[in-house]
PDB file of C-alpha atoms in Angstrom:
ATOM      1  CA  UNK A  19       1.768   4.366   2.366  1.00 88.00           C
ATOM      2  CA  UNK A  20      -1.217   6.250   1.170  1.00 90.00           C
ATOM      3  CA  UNK A  21      -4.784   5.542   2.106  1.00 93.00           C
ATOM      4  CA  UNK A  22      -7.195   5.308  -0.794  1.00 94.00           C
ATOM      5  CA  UNK A  23     -10.949   5.841  -0.709  1.00 93.00           C
ATOM      6  CA  UNK A  24     -12.928   2.626  -0.529  1.00 93.00           C
ATOM      7  CA  UNK A  25     -14.045   1.901  -4.105  1.00 92.00           C
ATOM      8  CA  UNK A  26     -17.524   3.222  -4.716  1.00 91.00           C
ATOM      9  CA  UNK A  27     -18.339   0.097  -6.660  1.00 93.00           C
ATOM     10  CA  UNK A  28     -20.930  -2.438  -5.555  1.00 95.00           C
ATOM     11  CA  UNK A  29     -19.610  -5.984  -5.592  1.00 96.00           C
ATOM     12  CA  UNK A  30     -23.014  -7.276  -6.661  1.00 96.00           C
ATOM     13  CA  UNK A  31     -22.831  -5.066  -9.748  1.00 95.00           C
ATOM     14  CA  UNK A  32     -19.334  -6.343 -10.523  1.00 95.00           C
ATOM     15  CA  UNK A  33     -20.590  -9.918 -10.388  1.00 96.00           C
ATOM     16  CA  UNK A  34     -23.583  -8.996 -12.562  1.00 96.00           C
ATOM     17  CA  UNK A  35     -21.211  -7.448 -15.109  1.00 95.00           C
ATOM     18  CA  UNK A  36     -19.085 -10.612 -15.085  1.00 96.00           C
ATOM     19  CA  UNK A  37     -22.192 -12.756 -15.590  1.00 96.00           C
ATOM     20  CA  UNK A  38     -23.283 -10.573 -18.495  1.00 95.00           C
ATOM     21  CA  UNK A  39     -19.842 -10.923 -20.062  1.00 94.00           C
ATOM     22  CA  UNK A  40     -19.695 -14.718 -19.965  1.00 94.00           C
ATOM     23  CA  UNK A  41     -20.299 -16.009 -23.451  1.00 89.00           C
ATOM     24  CA  UNK A  42     -19.754 -19.531 -24.723  1.00 87.00           C
ATOM     25  CA  UNK A  43     -19.547 -20.998 -21.239  1.00 93.00           C
ATOM     26  CA  UNK A  44     -23.108 -21.563 -19.979  1.00 95.00           C
ATOM     27  CA  UNK A  45     -21.916 -23.850 -17.191  1.00 95.00           C
ATOM     28  CA  UNK A  46     -19.719 -21.166 -15.604  1.00 95.00           C
ATOM     29  CA  UNK A  47     -22.444 -18.587 -16.139  1.00 95.00           C
ATOM     30  CA  UNK A  48     -24.948 -20.813 -14.353  1.00 96.00           C
ATOM     31  CA  UNK A  49     -22.574 -21.503 -11.467  1.00 96.00           C
ATOM     32  CA  UNK A  50     -21.819 -17.815 -10.937  1.00 96.00           C
ATOM     33  CA  UNK A  51     -25.476 -16.850 -11.125  1.00 96.00           C
ATOM     34  CA  UNK A  52     -26.504 -19.433  -8.555  1.00 96.00           C
ATOM     35  CA  UNK A  53     -23.538 -18.773  -6.208  1.00 96.00           C
ATOM     36  CA  UNK A  54     -23.493 -14.986  -6.396  1.00 96.00           C
ATOM     37  CA  UNK A  55     -24.825 -14.577  -2.856  1.00 96.00           C
ATOM     38  CA  UNK A  56     -22.198 -16.984  -1.515  1.00 96.00           C
ATOM     39  CA  UNK A  57     -19.466 -14.722  -2.888  1.00 97.00           C
ATOM     40  CA  UNK A  58     -21.166 -11.627  -1.478  1.00 97.00           C
ATOM     41  CA  UNK A  59     -21.250 -13.236   1.968  1.00 96.00           C
ATOM     42  CA  UNK A  60     -17.555 -14.103   1.808  1.00 96.00           C
ATOM     43  CA  UNK A  61     -16.797 -10.482   0.962  1.00 97.00           C
ATOM     44  CA  UNK A  62     -18.475  -9.446   4.218  1.00 97.00           C
ATOM     45  CA  UNK A  63     -15.894 -11.502   6.114  1.00 96.00           C
ATOM     46  CA  UNK A  64     -13.105  -9.788   4.172  1.00 97.00           C
ATOM     47  CA  UNK A  65     -14.400  -6.305   5.006  1.00 97.00           C
ATOM     48  CA  UNK A  66     -14.874  -7.276   8.644  1.00 97.00           C
ATOM     49  CA  UNK A  67     -11.512  -8.959   9.202  1.00 97.00           C
ATOM     50  CA  UNK A  68      -9.233  -6.571   7.280  1.00 96.00           C
ATOM     51  CA  UNK A  69      -9.378  -3.485   9.557  1.00 95.00           C
ATOM     52  CA  UNK A  70      -9.070  -5.762  12.588  1.00 95.00           C
ATOM     53  CA  UNK A  71      -5.900  -7.419  11.180  1.00 95.00           C
ATOM     54  CA  UNK A  72      -7.754 -10.717  11.251  1.00 96.00           C
ATOM     55  CA  UNK A  73      -7.356 -11.808   7.612  1.00 94.00           C
ATOM     56  CA  UNK A  74      -5.450 -14.856   8.866  1.00 94.00           C
ATOM     57  CA  UNK A  75      -8.843 -16.237   9.879  1.00 95.00           C
ATOM     58  CA  UNK A  76      -9.602 -16.750   6.184  1.00 94.00           C
ATOM     59  CA  UNK A  77      -7.814 -19.915   5.159  1.00 90.00           C
ATOM     60  CA  UNK A  78      -6.014 -20.278   1.816  1.00 90.00           C
ATOM     61  CA  UNK A  79      -7.101 -22.757  -0.836  1.00 86.00           C
ATOM     62  CA  UNK A  80      -4.523 -24.997  -2.492  1.00 77.00           C
ATOM     63  CA  UNK A  81      -6.141 -27.640  -4.729  1.00 76.00           C
ATOM     64  CA  UNK A  82      -7.447 -26.307  -8.060  1.00 72.00           C
ATOM     65  CA  UNK A  83     -10.599 -28.406  -7.924  1.00 77.00           C
ATOM     66  CA  UNK A  84     -11.559 -27.239  -4.449  1.00 82.00           C
ATOM     67  CA  UNK A  85     -15.139 -25.992  -4.242  1.00 88.00           C
ATOM     68  CA  UNK A  86     -15.046 -22.396  -3.027  1.00 91.00           C
ATOM     69  CA  UNK A  87     -18.807 -22.022  -2.996  1.00 93.00           C
ATOM     70  CA  UNK A  88     -21.549 -24.545  -3.621  1.00 93.00           C
ATOM     71  CA  UNK A  89     -20.657 -24.895  -7.301  1.00 94.00           C
ATOM     72  CA  UNK A  90     -17.684 -22.674  -8.128  1.00 94.00           C
ATOM     73  CA  UNK A  91     -14.155 -24.089  -7.993  1.00 93.00           C
ATOM     74  CA  UNK A  92     -10.866 -22.301  -7.558  1.00 92.00           C
ATOM     75  CA  UNK A  93     -10.189 -22.605 -11.285  1.00 92.00           C
ATOM     76  CA  UNK A  94     -13.620 -21.175 -12.106  1.00 94.00           C
ATOM     77  CA  UNK A  95     -12.903 -18.045 -10.084  1.00 94.00           C
ATOM     78  CA  UNK A  96      -9.399 -17.572 -11.487  1.00 91.00           C
ATOM     79  CA  UNK A  97     -10.871 -17.868 -14.969  1.00 93.00           C
ATOM     80  CA  UNK A  98     -13.536 -15.332 -14.034  1.00 95.00           C
ATOM     81  CA  UNK A  99     -10.827 -12.754 -13.372  1.00 95.00           C
ATOM     82  CA  UNK A 100      -8.647 -13.378 -16.408  1.00 94.00           C
ATOM     83  CA  UNK A 101     -11.360 -13.950 -19.007  1.00 94.00           C
ATOM     84  CA  UNK A 102     -14.349 -11.933 -17.839  1.00 95.00           C
ATOM     85  CA  UNK A 103     -13.044  -9.155 -15.578  1.00 94.00           C
ATOM     86  CA  UNK A 104      -9.784  -7.790 -16.989  1.00 93.00           C
ATOM     87  CA  UNK A 105     -10.504  -7.701 -20.759  1.00 93.00           C
ATOM     88  CA  UNK A 106     -11.477  -4.182 -21.796  1.00 91.00           C
ATOM     89  CA  UNK A 107     -14.154  -5.470 -24.171  1.00 93.00           C
ATOM     90  CA  UNK A 108     -16.062  -7.209 -21.392  1.00 93.00           C
ATOM     91  CA  UNK A 109     -18.756  -5.410 -19.338  1.00 94.00           C
ATOM     92  CA  UNK A 110     -16.647  -5.725 -16.165  1.00 93.00           C
ATOM     93  CA  UNK A 111     -13.631  -4.225 -17.921  1.00 91.00           C
ATOM     94  CA  UNK A 112     -14.816  -0.742 -17.024  1.00 92.00           C
ATOM     95  CA  UNK A 113     -14.609  -1.686 -13.343  1.00 92.00           C
ATOM     96  CA  UNK A 114     -10.979  -2.690 -13.785  1.00 90.00           C
ATOM     97  CA  UNK A 115     -10.177   0.734 -15.222  1.00 89.00           C
ATOM     98  CA  UNK A 116     -12.086   2.577 -12.493  1.00 91.00           C
ATOM     99  CA  UNK A 117     -10.153   0.753  -9.811  1.00 92.00           C
ATOM    100  CA  UNK A 118      -6.828   1.369 -11.514  1.00 88.00           C
ATOM    101  CA  UNK A 119      -7.501   5.114 -11.705  1.00 88.00           C
ATOM    102  CA  UNK A 120      -8.468   5.472  -8.054  1.00 88.00           C
ATOM    103  CA  UNK A 121      -4.833   5.936  -6.966  1.00 86.00           C
ATOM    104  CA  UNK A 122      -4.152   8.899  -9.294  1.00 86.00           C
ATOM    105  CA  UNK A 123      -0.956   7.283 -10.587  1.00 89.00           C
ATOM    106  CA  UNK A 124       0.632   6.976  -7.161  1.00 92.00           C
ATOM    107  CA  UNK A 125       1.255   3.582  -5.631  1.00 95.00           C
ATOM    108  CA  UNK A 126      -0.377   3.439  -2.179  1.00 95.00           C
ATOM    109  CA  UNK A 127       1.940   0.742  -0.839  1.00 95.00           C
ATOM    110  CA  UNK A 128       5.130   2.868  -1.136  1.00 94.00           C
ATOM    111  CA  UNK A 129       3.670   6.382  -0.737  1.00 93.00           C
ATOM    112  CA  UNK A 130       3.831   7.161  -4.401  1.00 91.00           C
ATOM    113  CA  UNK A 131       7.386   6.133  -5.245  1.00 91.00           C
ATOM    114  CA  UNK A 132       6.131   4.026  -8.111  1.00 91.00           C
ATOM    115  CA  UNK A 133       3.359   4.433 -10.654  1.00 92.00           C
ATOM    116  CA  UNK A 134       0.744   1.665 -10.717  1.00 91.00           C
ATOM    117  CA  UNK A 135       0.161   0.009 -14.024  1.00 85.00           C
ATOM    118  CA  UNK A 136      -2.073  -2.833 -12.886  1.00 87.00           C
ATOM    119  CA  UNK A 137      -4.358  -4.014 -10.143  1.00 91.00           C
ATOM    120  CA  UNK A 138      -2.940  -6.350  -7.563  1.00 91.00           C
ATOM    121  CA  UNK A 139      -4.764  -8.918  -5.458  1.00 93.00           C
ATOM    122  CA  UNK A 140      -4.150  -8.015  -1.820  1.00 94.00           C
ATOM    123  CA  UNK A 141      -5.003 -11.619  -1.022  1.00 93.00           C
ATOM    124  CA  UNK A 142      -3.662 -13.606  -3.963  1.00 90.00           C
ATOM    125  CA  UNK A 143      -6.275 -15.117  -6.227  1.00 89.00           C
ATOM    126  CA  UNK A 144      -4.183 -18.304  -6.354  1.00 88.00           C
ATOM    127  CA  UNK A 145      -4.949 -18.908  -2.690  1.00 91.00           C
ATOM    128  CA  UNK A 146      -8.041 -16.819  -2.092  1.00 94.00           C
ATOM    129  CA  UNK A 147      -9.973 -17.113  -5.364  1.00 94.00           C
ATOM    130  CA  UNK A 148     -13.238 -16.128  -3.691  1.00 96.00           C
ATOM    131  CA  UNK A 149     -11.919 -12.544  -3.824  1.00 96.00           C
ATOM    132  CA  UNK A 150     -10.613 -12.654  -7.393  1.00 95.00           C
ATOM    133  CA  UNK A 151     -13.008  -9.923  -8.611  1.00 96.00           C
ATOM    134  CA  UNK A 152     -13.910  -8.327  -5.270  1.00 97.00           C
ATOM    135  CA  UNK A 153     -13.144  -4.589  -5.641  1.00 96.00           C
ATOM    136  CA  UNK A 154     -11.836  -4.143  -2.093  1.00 97.00           C
ATOM    137  CA  UNK A 155      -9.231  -6.842  -2.734  1.00 96.00           C
ATOM    138  CA  UNK A 156      -7.998  -5.226  -5.952  1.00 95.00           C
ATOM    139  CA  UNK A 157      -5.438  -2.524  -5.228  1.00 94.00           C
ATOM    140  CA  UNK A 158      -3.412  -0.550  -7.770  1.00 94.00           C
ATOM    141  CA  UNK A 159       0.288  -1.134  -7.208  1.00 93.00           C
ATOM    142  CA  UNK A 160       3.582  -0.338  -8.881  1.00 93.00           C
ATOM    143  CA  UNK A 161       5.915  -2.985 -10.229  1.00 90.00           C
ATOM    144  CA  UNK A 162       8.184  -2.951  -7.171  1.00 90.00           C
ATOM    145  CA  UNK A 163       5.277  -3.247  -4.747  1.00 90.00           C
ATOM    146  CA  UNK A 164       3.478  -5.933  -6.685  1.00 84.00           C
ATOM    147  CA  UNK A 165       2.084  -8.496  -4.306  1.00 64.00           C
ATOM    148  CA  UNK A 166       2.877 -11.367  -6.660  1.00 59.00           C
ATOM    149  CA  UNK A 167       5.776 -12.704  -4.676  1.00 60.00           C
ATOM    150  CA  UNK A 168       4.553 -11.363  -1.353  1.00 60.00           C
ATOM    151  CA  UNK A 169       1.157 -12.880  -2.026  1.00 60.00           C
ATOM    152  CA  UNK A 170       2.642 -16.362  -2.060  1.00 66.00           C
ATOM    153  CA  UNK A 171       2.655 -16.075   1.685  1.00 73.00           C
ATOM    154  CA  UNK A 172      -0.380 -15.028   3.655  1.00 82.00           C
ATOM    155  CA  UNK A 173      -0.739 -13.670   7.158  1.00 87.00           C
ATOM    156  CA  UNK A 174      -0.806 -16.316   9.857  1.00 90.00           C
ATOM    157  CA  UNK A 175      -1.322 -13.814  12.663  1.00 94.00           C
ATOM    158  CA  UNK A 176      -2.187 -10.100  13.062  1.00 95.00           C
ATOM    159  CA  UNK A 177       1.484  -9.052  13.008  1.00 95.00           C
ATOM    160  CA  UNK A 178       1.936 -10.297   9.446  1.00 93.00           C
ATOM    161  CA  UNK A 179      -0.877  -8.485   7.680  1.00 95.00           C
ATOM    162  CA  UNK A 180       0.314  -5.756   5.313  1.00 95.00           C
ATOM    163  CA  UNK A 181      -1.261  -2.312   5.471  1.00 96.00           C
ATOM    164  CA  UNK A 182      -4.407  -2.287   3.374  1.00 96.00           C
ATOM    165  CA  UNK A 183      -4.818   0.978   1.409  1.00 96.00           C
ATOM    166  CA  UNK A 184      -8.624   0.806   1.354  1.00 96.00           C
ATOM    167  CA  UNK A 185      -9.622  -0.623   4.694  1.00 96.00           C
ATOM    168  CA  UNK A 186      -6.929  -0.132   7.279  1.00 96.00           C
ATOM    169  CA  UNK A 187      -6.896   2.088  10.334  1.00 95.00           C
ATOM    170  CA  UNK A 188      -6.228   5.782   9.689  1.00 96.00           C
ATOM    171  CA  UNK A 189      -3.410   5.785  12.231  1.00 96.00           C
ATOM    172  CA  UNK A 190      -1.089   4.168   9.689  1.00 97.00           C
ATOM    173  CA  UNK A 191      -1.641   7.054   7.298  1.00 95.00           C
ATOM    174  CA  UNK A 192      -2.208  10.061   9.575  1.00 94.00           C
ATOM    175  CA  UNK A 193       0.436   9.465  12.244  1.00 96.00           C
ATOM    176  CA  UNK A 194       4.199   9.439  11.737  1.00 97.00           C
ATOM    177  CA  UNK A 195       5.984   6.121  12.138  1.00 98.00           C
ATOM    178  CA  UNK A 196       8.784   6.518   9.578  1.00 98.00           C
ATOM    179  CA  UNK A 197      11.705   8.671  10.679  1.00 97.00           C
ATOM    180  CA  UNK A 198      15.191   9.462   9.416  1.00 97.00           C
ATOM    181  CA  UNK A 199      18.630  10.489  10.543  1.00 96.00           C
ATOM    182  CA  UNK A 200      20.896  12.825   8.603  1.00 95.00           C
ATOM    183  CA  UNK A 201      24.506  11.617   8.371  1.00 92.00           C
ATOM    184  CA  UNK A 202      26.946  14.472   7.576  1.00 90.00           C
ATOM    185  CA  UNK A 203      29.659  13.914   4.941  1.00 84.00           C
ATOM    186  CA  UNK A 204      32.375  12.387   7.139  1.00 71.00           C
ATOM    187  CA  UNK A 205      34.666  10.160   5.028  1.00 61.00           C
ATOM    188  CA  UNK A 206      31.701   9.547   2.731  1.00 71.00           C
ATOM    189  CA  UNK A 207      28.860  11.373   1.066  1.00 83.00           C
ATOM    190  CA  UNK A 208      26.112  12.819   3.215  1.00 86.00           C
ATOM    191  CA  UNK A 209      23.141  10.510   3.507  1.00 91.00           C
ATOM    192  CA  UNK A 210      19.661  10.131   4.927  1.00 94.00           C
ATOM    193  CA  UNK A 211      18.930   6.888   6.772  1.00 96.00           C
ATOM    194  CA  UNK A 212      15.277   5.953   7.196  1.00 97.00           C
ATOM    195  CA  UNK A 213      13.885   3.770   9.982  1.00 98.00           C
ATOM    196  CA  UNK A 214      10.623   2.951  11.718  1.00 98.00           C
ATOM    197  CA  UNK A 215       9.538   4.006  15.172  1.00 97.00           C
ATOM    198  CA  UNK A 216       5.759   3.558  15.490  1.00 97.00           C
ATOM    199  CA  UNK A 217       4.085   5.405  18.382  1.00 97.00           C
ATOM    200  CA  UNK A 218       4.294   3.606  21.708  1.00 97.00           C
ATOM    201  CA  UNK A 219       0.576   4.212  22.232  1.00 97.00           C
ATOM    202  CA  UNK A 220      -0.135   1.802  19.352  1.00 97.00           C
ATOM    203  CA  UNK A 221      -0.842  -1.809  20.139  1.00 97.00           C
ATOM    204  CA  UNK A 222       2.031  -4.242  19.597  1.00 97.00           C
ATOM    205  CA  UNK A 223       0.466  -5.844  16.529  1.00 97.00           C
ATOM    206  CA  UNK A 224      -0.024  -2.430  14.930  1.00 97.00           C
ATOM    207  CA  UNK A 225       3.635  -1.558  15.498  1.00 97.00           C
ATOM    208  CA  UNK A 226       4.684  -4.929  14.114  1.00 97.00           C
ATOM    209  CA  UNK A 227       2.537  -4.526  11.016  1.00 97.00           C
ATOM    210  CA  UNK A 228       3.993  -1.116  10.177  1.00 97.00           C
ATOM    211  CA  UNK A 229       7.544  -2.424  10.571  1.00 97.00           C
ATOM    212  CA  UNK A 230       6.834  -5.500   8.459  1.00 95.00           C
ATOM    213  CA  UNK A 231       5.354  -3.358   5.696  1.00 95.00           C
ATOM    214  CA  UNK A 232       8.459  -1.127   5.767  1.00 96.00           C
ATOM    215  CA  UNK A 233      10.784  -4.121   5.486  1.00 95.00           C
ATOM    216  CA  UNK A 234       8.908  -6.278   2.996  1.00 93.00           C
ATOM    217  CA  UNK A 235       8.233  -3.424   0.577  1.00 94.00           C
ATOM    218  CA  UNK A 236      11.903  -2.380   0.815  1.00 94.00           C
ATOM    219  CA  UNK A 237      10.908   1.151   1.789  1.00 96.00           C
ATOM    220  CA  UNK A 238      14.223   1.966   3.499  1.00 96.00           C
ATOM    221  CA  UNK A 239      16.365   1.476   0.405  1.00 95.00           C
ATOM    222  CA  UNK A 240      13.827   2.985  -1.979  1.00 96.00           C
ATOM    223  CA  UNK A 241      13.391   6.106   0.182  1.00 96.00           C
ATOM    224  CA  UNK A 242      17.178   6.429   0.584  1.00 95.00           C
ATOM    225  CA  UNK A 243      17.685   6.357  -3.167  1.00 94.00           C
ATOM    226  CA  UNK A 244      15.218   9.194  -3.730  1.00 95.00           C
ATOM    227  CA  UNK A 245      16.627  11.202  -0.836  1.00 95.00           C
ATOM    228  CA  UNK A 246      20.174  10.864  -2.166  1.00 93.00           C
ATOM    229  CA  UNK A 247      19.141  12.378  -5.479  1.00 91.00           C
ATOM    230  CA  UNK A 248      17.661  15.445  -3.782  1.00 94.00           C
ATOM    231  CA  UNK A 249      20.069  15.823  -0.877  1.00 95.00           C
ATOM    232  CA  UNK A 250      22.986  17.323  -2.823  1.00 92.00           C
ATOM    233  CA  UNK A 251      21.071  20.332  -4.123  1.00 94.00           C
ATOM    234  CA  UNK A 252      19.221  20.815  -0.833  1.00 95.00           C
ATOM    235  CA  UNK A 253      22.433  20.875   1.200  1.00 95.00           C
ATOM    236  CA  UNK A 254      23.930  23.330  -1.265  1.00 94.00           C
ATOM    237  CA  UNK A 255      21.020  25.726  -0.760  1.00 95.00           C
ATOM    238  CA  UNK A 256      21.098  25.433   3.012  1.00 96.00           C
ATOM    239  CA  UNK A 257      24.876  25.942   3.239  1.00 95.00           C
ATOM    240  CA  UNK A 258      24.716  29.069   1.065  1.00 95.00           C
ATOM    241  CA  UNK A 259      22.121  30.595   3.380  1.00 96.00           C
ATOM    242  CA  UNK A 260      24.225  29.737   6.425  1.00 95.00           C
ATOM    243  CA  UNK A 261      27.284  31.363   4.838  1.00 94.00           C
ATOM    244  CA  UNK A 262      25.244  34.491   4.224  1.00 96.00           C
ATOM    245  CA  UNK A 263      24.723  34.693   7.967  1.00 95.00           C
ATOM    246  CA  UNK A 264      21.204  33.408   8.311  1.00 95.00           C
ATOM    247  CA  UNK A 265      20.485  31.469  11.485  1.00 95.00           C
ATOM    248  CA  UNK A 266      19.748  27.757  11.526  1.00 95.00           C
ATOM    249  CA  UNK A 267      16.154  28.576  12.456  1.00 95.00           C
ATOM    250  CA  UNK A 268      15.696  30.855   9.451  1.00 96.00           C
ATOM    251  CA  UNK A 269      17.366  28.361   7.115  1.00 96.00           C
ATOM    252  CA  UNK A 270      15.099  25.497   8.188  1.00 96.00           C
ATOM    253  CA  UNK A 271      12.017  27.733   8.070  1.00 96.00           C
ATOM    254  CA  UNK A 272      12.982  28.708   4.529  1.00 96.00           C
ATOM    255  CA  UNK A 273      14.086  25.352   3.121  1.00 95.00           C
ATOM    256  CA  UNK A 274      12.607  22.561   5.241  1.00 95.00           C
ATOM    257  CA  UNK A 275       9.253  23.703   6.564  1.00 94.00           C
ATOM    258  CA  UNK A 276       7.630  24.485   3.195  1.00 93.00           C
ATOM    259  CA  UNK A 277       8.520  20.985   2.045  1.00 91.00           C
ATOM    260  CA  UNK A 278       7.255  18.938   4.957  1.00 87.00           C
ATOM    261  CA  UNK A 279       4.239  21.195   5.531  1.00 88.00           C
ATOM    262  CA  UNK A 280       3.031  20.525   2.021  1.00 87.00           C
ATOM    263  CA  UNK A 281       4.301  17.011   1.505  1.00 83.00           C
ATOM    264  CA  UNK A 282       2.124  13.963   0.990  1.00 86.00           C
ATOM    265  CA  UNK A 283       1.587  12.629   4.458  1.00 90.00           C
ATOM    266  CA  UNK A 284       3.656  12.180   7.611  1.00 94.00           C
ATOM    267  CA  UNK A 285       5.496   9.117   6.307  1.00 96.00           C
ATOM    268  CA  UNK A 286       6.345  10.354   2.828  1.00 95.00           C
ATOM    269  CA  UNK A 287      10.090  10.291   2.169  1.00 95.00           C
ATOM    270  CA  UNK A 288      10.325  14.060   1.610  1.00 95.00           C
ATOM    271  CA  UNK A 289       8.457  14.858   4.827  1.00 95.00           C
ATOM    272  CA  UNK A 290      10.759  12.617   6.809  1.00 96.00           C
ATOM    273  CA  UNK A 291      13.948  13.735   5.078  1.00 96.00           C
ATOM    274  CA  UNK A 292      13.383  17.461   5.598  1.00 96.00           C
ATOM    275  CA  UNK A 293      12.393  16.968   9.239  1.00 96.00           C
ATOM    276  CA  UNK A 294      15.654  15.072   9.756  1.00 96.00           C
ATOM    277  CA  UNK A 295      17.668  17.883   8.162  1.00 96.00           C
ATOM    278  CA  UNK A 296      15.909  20.439  10.342  1.00 96.00           C
ATOM    279  CA  UNK A 297      16.523  18.464  13.522  1.00 96.00           C
ATOM    280  CA  UNK A 298      20.208  18.028  12.727  1.00 96.00           C
ATOM    281  CA  UNK A 299      20.835  21.674  11.878  1.00 95.00           C
ATOM    282  CA  UNK A 300      18.947  23.039  14.880  1.00 95.00           C
ATOM    283  CA  UNK A 301      20.760  20.728  17.301  1.00 95.00           C
ATOM    284  CA  UNK A 302      24.270  20.893  15.783  1.00 93.00           C
ATOM    285  CA  UNK A 303      24.256  24.302  14.118  1.00 91.00           C
ATOM    286  CA  UNK A 304      25.963  22.853  11.052  1.00 90.00           C
ATOM    287  CA  UNK A 305      25.372  20.363   8.265  1.00 90.00           C
ATOM    288  CA  UNK A 306      29.015  19.211   8.121  1.00 86.00           C
TER     289      UNK A 306
END
């Protein structure tokens, strides 16, 4: 769950690049040229509704021949993306690459667990084709976070809207709402269990959204897998320092604090894991 800077790319310029790249299809080119302002106006709704968790107010389109604007159909806008936006040899292809690079190879949906290879439609182009080439709707995502399956459903109320890496409230990225518990090795291997506990000062729909994101993107299991790989060596280091006579406070200051003080945000798995280890050791005086 990383926040990304809003793309510094004008939608009007993206549409102009798409228009310039349309060859051999004068009808589509004419439709897009005449309906460009319609698409720009629909993008205003998107930018307005997203941070308010009101995307459910934009209704999905089902029939392929549905007119999305005065002249453009759903199929026209899907074709615009696949034939005139994503190909590298088209003028708009450079926009695709700029958007893909904005995440610096870290997926924003899972706090960098995966590496994005493609852009994903936050609102699926199959149901919201009016945003098929709108930069703010195109988010880099890793394979596991891909919205393909998730995008087949769309929010029907504020509680169901996923966290938007470009446009959502900073509280989701600057305040801690993912926590963990350290389970000592009793009849099993030691483990870190992650869970959500959004701040009570948040509104109910904000708490619900964070929890839904955590569940639907399978963050608990994916965080636990990474933590398990690092936990063995970390526990070994901490136990050796304890055996040498260092206090729990010194051990956590030496091992845990440097990690979570320099980790990538309050909800990153390493931040949460090392805070859980610190809490357990300080309270119990032991890791076993």
